[in-house]
Amino acid sequence: MSRLTIEYGAHERVSEVVDRLTYCAEHISVAFDGWEEPHVKGPGLYFAVVADRGYGAYADAMGDNRWPREDCASVFDEDAFVDAAGTVSVERDGGIVVAVDGEVEEQMVRFRDLGTRSGESMLVDDVSYEPWMGSRHMSAIETSVRPEVVATVTLSEETGRVSVFRDGDATSMRRNEIGGEWRAE
């Protein structure tokens, strides 16, 4: 008898969750017009899509930083989600945990570095850092190789770059590349 398993990385509904996070981060990046200002910190985001609500084994609470669940509990609450993410991106710090069903956890977290739990040292070999990566991106790529994590999505507060990390691989777009031919200048 085989065990019932779901391949979340290829699951249509989970892919839609990751896409919604990516499009939201892209929207916030494009909407912010102060990227070229010296010494200006733009909006920043760090989402992690997890297949296991037991993420406390590799994440710590970020104090009072909370996702406003009373305003938006799901990535499928389209306008409310973009509004909440926009506010969180400039007012709060920490990773935002999103379940594979699109529900957003209230407590924002700091994901622990790889190797802090037994059996994680081999996961470090699956990570390759790029020169453009700051600490948020390095954490996101490390978090993406954890078996419980489907993907991570970041918005760089320094450059507006939006990146998606899956299994230690990065797909990243600089702010001026977001939207491609559909982008109206």
Protein backbone atom coordinates (compact mmCIF):
# COMPACT_ATOMS: atom_id res chain seq x y z
CA MET A 1 0.00 0.00 0.00
CA SER A 2 1.43 3.38 -0.99
CA ARG A 3 1.16 6.56 1.04
CA LEU A 4 -0.98 9.42 -0.16
CA THR A 5 1.26 12.32 -1.14
CA ILE A 6 0.70 15.60 -2.89
CA GLU A 7 3.37 17.15 -5.09
CA TYR A 8 2.76 20.72 -3.97
CA GLY A 9 5.35 22.21 -6.31
CA ALA A 10 3.31 21.07 -9.32
CA HIS A 11 -0.15 21.42 -7.80
CA GLU A 12 -2.31 23.89 -9.78
CA ARG A 13 -3.87 25.63 -6.78
CA VAL A 14 -0.50 25.96 -4.99
CA SER A 15 1.05 27.35 -8.17
CA GLU A 16 -1.72 29.95 -8.17
CA VAL A 17 -0.82 30.88 -4.57
CA VAL A 18 2.84 31.41 -5.57
CA ASP A 19 1.77 33.40 -8.65
CA ARG A 20 -0.48 35.66 -6.56
CA LEU A 21 2.39 36.35 -4.15
CA THR A 22 4.72 37.12 -7.06
CA TYR A 23 2.25 39.40 -8.84
CA CYS A 24 1.51 41.23 -5.59
CA ALA A 25 5.23 41.83 -4.94
CA GLU A 26 5.65 43.01 -8.55
CA HIS A 27 2.70 45.39 -8.19
CA ILE A 28 4.14 46.91 -5.03
CA SER A 29 7.58 47.24 -6.64
CA VAL A 30 6.25 48.99 -9.75
CA ALA A 31 3.91 51.24 -7.74
CA PHE A 32 6.75 52.62 -5.58
CA ASP A 33 8.42 55.53 -7.36
CA GLY A 34 11.26 56.32 -4.96
CA TRP A 35 13.74 53.60 -5.96
CA GLU A 36 16.15 56.07 -7.51
CA GLU A 37 16.25 58.36 -4.45
CA PRO A 38 19.48 58.18 -2.44
CA HIS A 39 19.17 56.67 1.04
CA VAL A 40 15.54 55.67 0.50
CA LYS A 41 14.37 52.28 1.69
CA GLY A 42 11.53 50.97 -0.41
CA PRO A 43 8.89 48.38 0.42
CA GLY A 44 10.19 44.89 1.20
CA LEU A 45 8.47 41.51 1.44
CA TYR A 46 9.39 37.92 2.22
CA PHE A 47 6.71 35.25 1.73
CA ALA A 48 7.17 31.53 2.36
CA VAL A 49 4.61 29.02 1.09
CA VAL A 50 4.64 26.09 3.49
CA ALA A 51 3.03 22.66 3.29
CA ASP A 52 3.21 22.09 7.04
CA ARG A 53 1.78 24.32 9.76
CA GLY A 54 4.60 23.07 12.04
CA TYR A 55 6.99 25.73 10.73
CA GLY A 56 7.93 26.67 14.31
CA ALA A 57 10.66 24.06 14.13
CA TYR A 58 12.61 26.32 11.76
CA ALA A 59 11.16 29.79 12.41
CA ASP A 60 11.02 32.21 15.33
CA ALA A 61 8.38 34.85 16.00
CA MET A 62 9.38 38.40 15.01
CA GLY A 63 8.05 40.11 18.13
CA ASP A 64 4.91 42.12 17.55
CA ASN A 65 5.15 42.01 13.75
CA ARG A 66 1.84 40.63 12.54
CA TRP A 67 0.02 40.15 9.26
CA PRO A 68 -3.37 41.95 9.52
CA ARG A 69 -5.59 38.85 9.30
CA GLU A 70 -8.62 40.88 10.37
CA ASP A 71 -8.28 42.76 7.07
CA CYS A 72 -7.08 39.88 4.91
CA ALA A 73 -6.74 36.21 5.81
CA SER A 74 -6.10 34.77 2.33
CA VAL A 75 -4.15 35.53 -0.83
CA PHE A 76 -7.44 34.93 -2.65
CA ASP A 77 -8.97 38.09 -1.11
CA GLU A 78 -7.46 39.95 -4.07
CA ASP A 79 -7.75 43.67 -3.32
CA ALA A 80 -7.52 43.19 0.43
CA PHE A 81 -4.38 41.09 -0.01
CA VAL A 82 -2.59 43.71 -2.12
CA ASP A 83 -3.59 46.45 0.34
CA ALA A 84 -2.42 44.44 3.36
CA ALA A 85 0.86 43.49 1.66
CA GLY A 86 1.46 47.12 0.73
CA THR A 87 1.08 48.19 4.35
CA VAL A 88 3.16 45.32 5.73
CA SER A 89 5.92 45.98 3.17
CA VAL A 90 6.68 49.39 4.67
CA GLU A 91 5.59 49.05 8.30
CA ARG A 92 6.68 45.58 9.44
CA ASP A 93 9.63 43.23 9.27
CA GLY A 94 9.83 39.47 8.99
CA GLY A 95 8.78 36.54 6.88
CA ILE A 96 5.12 36.03 6.07
CA VAL A 97 4.01 32.42 6.25
CA VAL A 98 1.41 31.39 3.68
CA ALA A 99 -0.11 27.90 3.76
CA VAL A 100 -0.55 25.93 0.53
CA ASP A 101 -4.28 26.70 0.68
CA GLY A 102 -3.52 30.46 0.51
CA GLU A 103 -4.25 31.25 4.17
CA VAL A 104 -1.84 33.79 5.64
CA GLU A 105 -0.54 33.19 9.15
CA GLU A 106 -0.77 36.14 11.53
CA GLN A 107 2.62 35.93 13.24
CA MET A 108 5.52 37.13 11.12
CA VAL A 109 8.74 35.15 11.57
CA ARG A 110 12.49 34.95 11.14
CA PHE A 111 13.48 31.73 9.39
CA ARG A 112 16.49 30.05 10.96
CA ASP A 113 19.65 29.43 8.99
CA LEU A 114 20.11 25.96 7.55
CA GLY A 115 22.04 23.54 9.67
CA THR A 116 20.44 24.52 12.97
CA ARG A 117 18.37 21.31 13.07
CA SER A 118 19.73 17.80 12.78
CA GLY A 119 19.73 16.51 9.22
CA GLU A 120 19.82 19.98 7.65
CA SER A 121 23.52 20.16 6.91
CA MET A 122 23.06 18.26 3.64
CA LEU A 123 20.51 20.87 2.47
CA VAL A 124 23.23 23.55 2.50
CA ASP A 125 24.81 21.85 -0.54
CA ASP A 126 21.64 22.68 -2.54
CA VAL A 127 22.13 26.43 -2.07
CA SER A 128 24.13 28.70 -4.38
CA TYR A 129 24.21 32.41 -3.61
CA GLU A 130 24.33 35.10 -6.30
CA PRO A 131 26.21 38.42 -5.94
CA TRP A 132 22.95 40.42 -5.99
CA MET A 133 21.53 38.59 -2.96
CA GLY A 134 21.17 40.45 0.30
CA SER A 135 20.30 38.86 3.62
CA ARG A 136 16.57 38.55 2.82
CA HIS A 137 17.33 36.72 -0.43
CA MET A 138 19.95 34.48 1.18
CA SER A 139 17.45 33.49 3.84
CA ALA A 140 14.75 32.92 1.21
CA ILE A 141 16.92 30.64 -0.95
CA GLU A 142 17.94 28.64 2.13
CA THR A 143 14.35 28.38 3.32
CA SER A 144 13.27 27.20 -0.16
CA VAL A 145 15.27 23.96 0.13
CA ARG A 146 13.48 22.84 3.28
CA PRO A 147 11.19 19.88 2.49
CA GLU A 148 8.22 21.65 4.13
CA VAL A 149 8.57 24.76 1.97
CA VAL A 150 7.12 24.90 -1.54
CA ALA A 151 8.54 28.30 -2.52
CA THR A 152 9.63 31.67 -1.19
CA VAL A 153 8.98 35.07 -2.80
CA THR A 154 10.87 38.26 -2.00
CA LEU A 155 10.70 41.95 -2.83
CA SER A 156 14.02 43.72 -2.27
CA GLU A 157 13.64 46.95 -0.31
CA GLU A 158 16.89 48.23 -1.85
CA THR A 159 16.20 47.67 -5.56
CA GLY A 160 12.60 46.55 -6.10
CA ARG A 161 13.80 43.19 -7.49
CA VAL A 162 11.21 40.40 -7.18
CA SER A 163 12.51 36.85 -6.79
CA VAL A 164 10.94 33.41 -6.50
CA PHE A 165 12.98 30.61 -4.94
CA ARG A 166 12.14 26.91 -5.33
CA ASP A 167 14.36 24.08 -4.11
CA GLY A 168 17.41 26.37 -4.04
CA ASP A 169 16.84 27.78 -7.52
CA ALA A 170 16.14 31.47 -8.08
CA THR A 171 14.02 33.16 -10.71
CA SER A 172 14.55 36.87 -10.32
CA MET A 173 13.53 40.03 -12.16
CA ARG A 174 14.99 43.46 -11.69
CA ARG A 175 12.37 46.14 -11.21
CA ASN A 176 12.75 47.43 -14.79
CA GLU A 177 12.07 43.90 -16.13
CA ILE A 178 8.79 43.38 -14.24
CA GLY A 179 5.81 43.24 -16.57
CA GLY A 180 7.94 42.96 -19.70
CA GLU A 181 6.13 44.06 -22.84
CA TRP A 182 2.89 44.62 -20.88
CA ARG A 183 4.41 47.29 -18.68
CA ALA A 184 3.23 50.81 -19.40
CA GLU A 185 5.89 53.41 -18.64
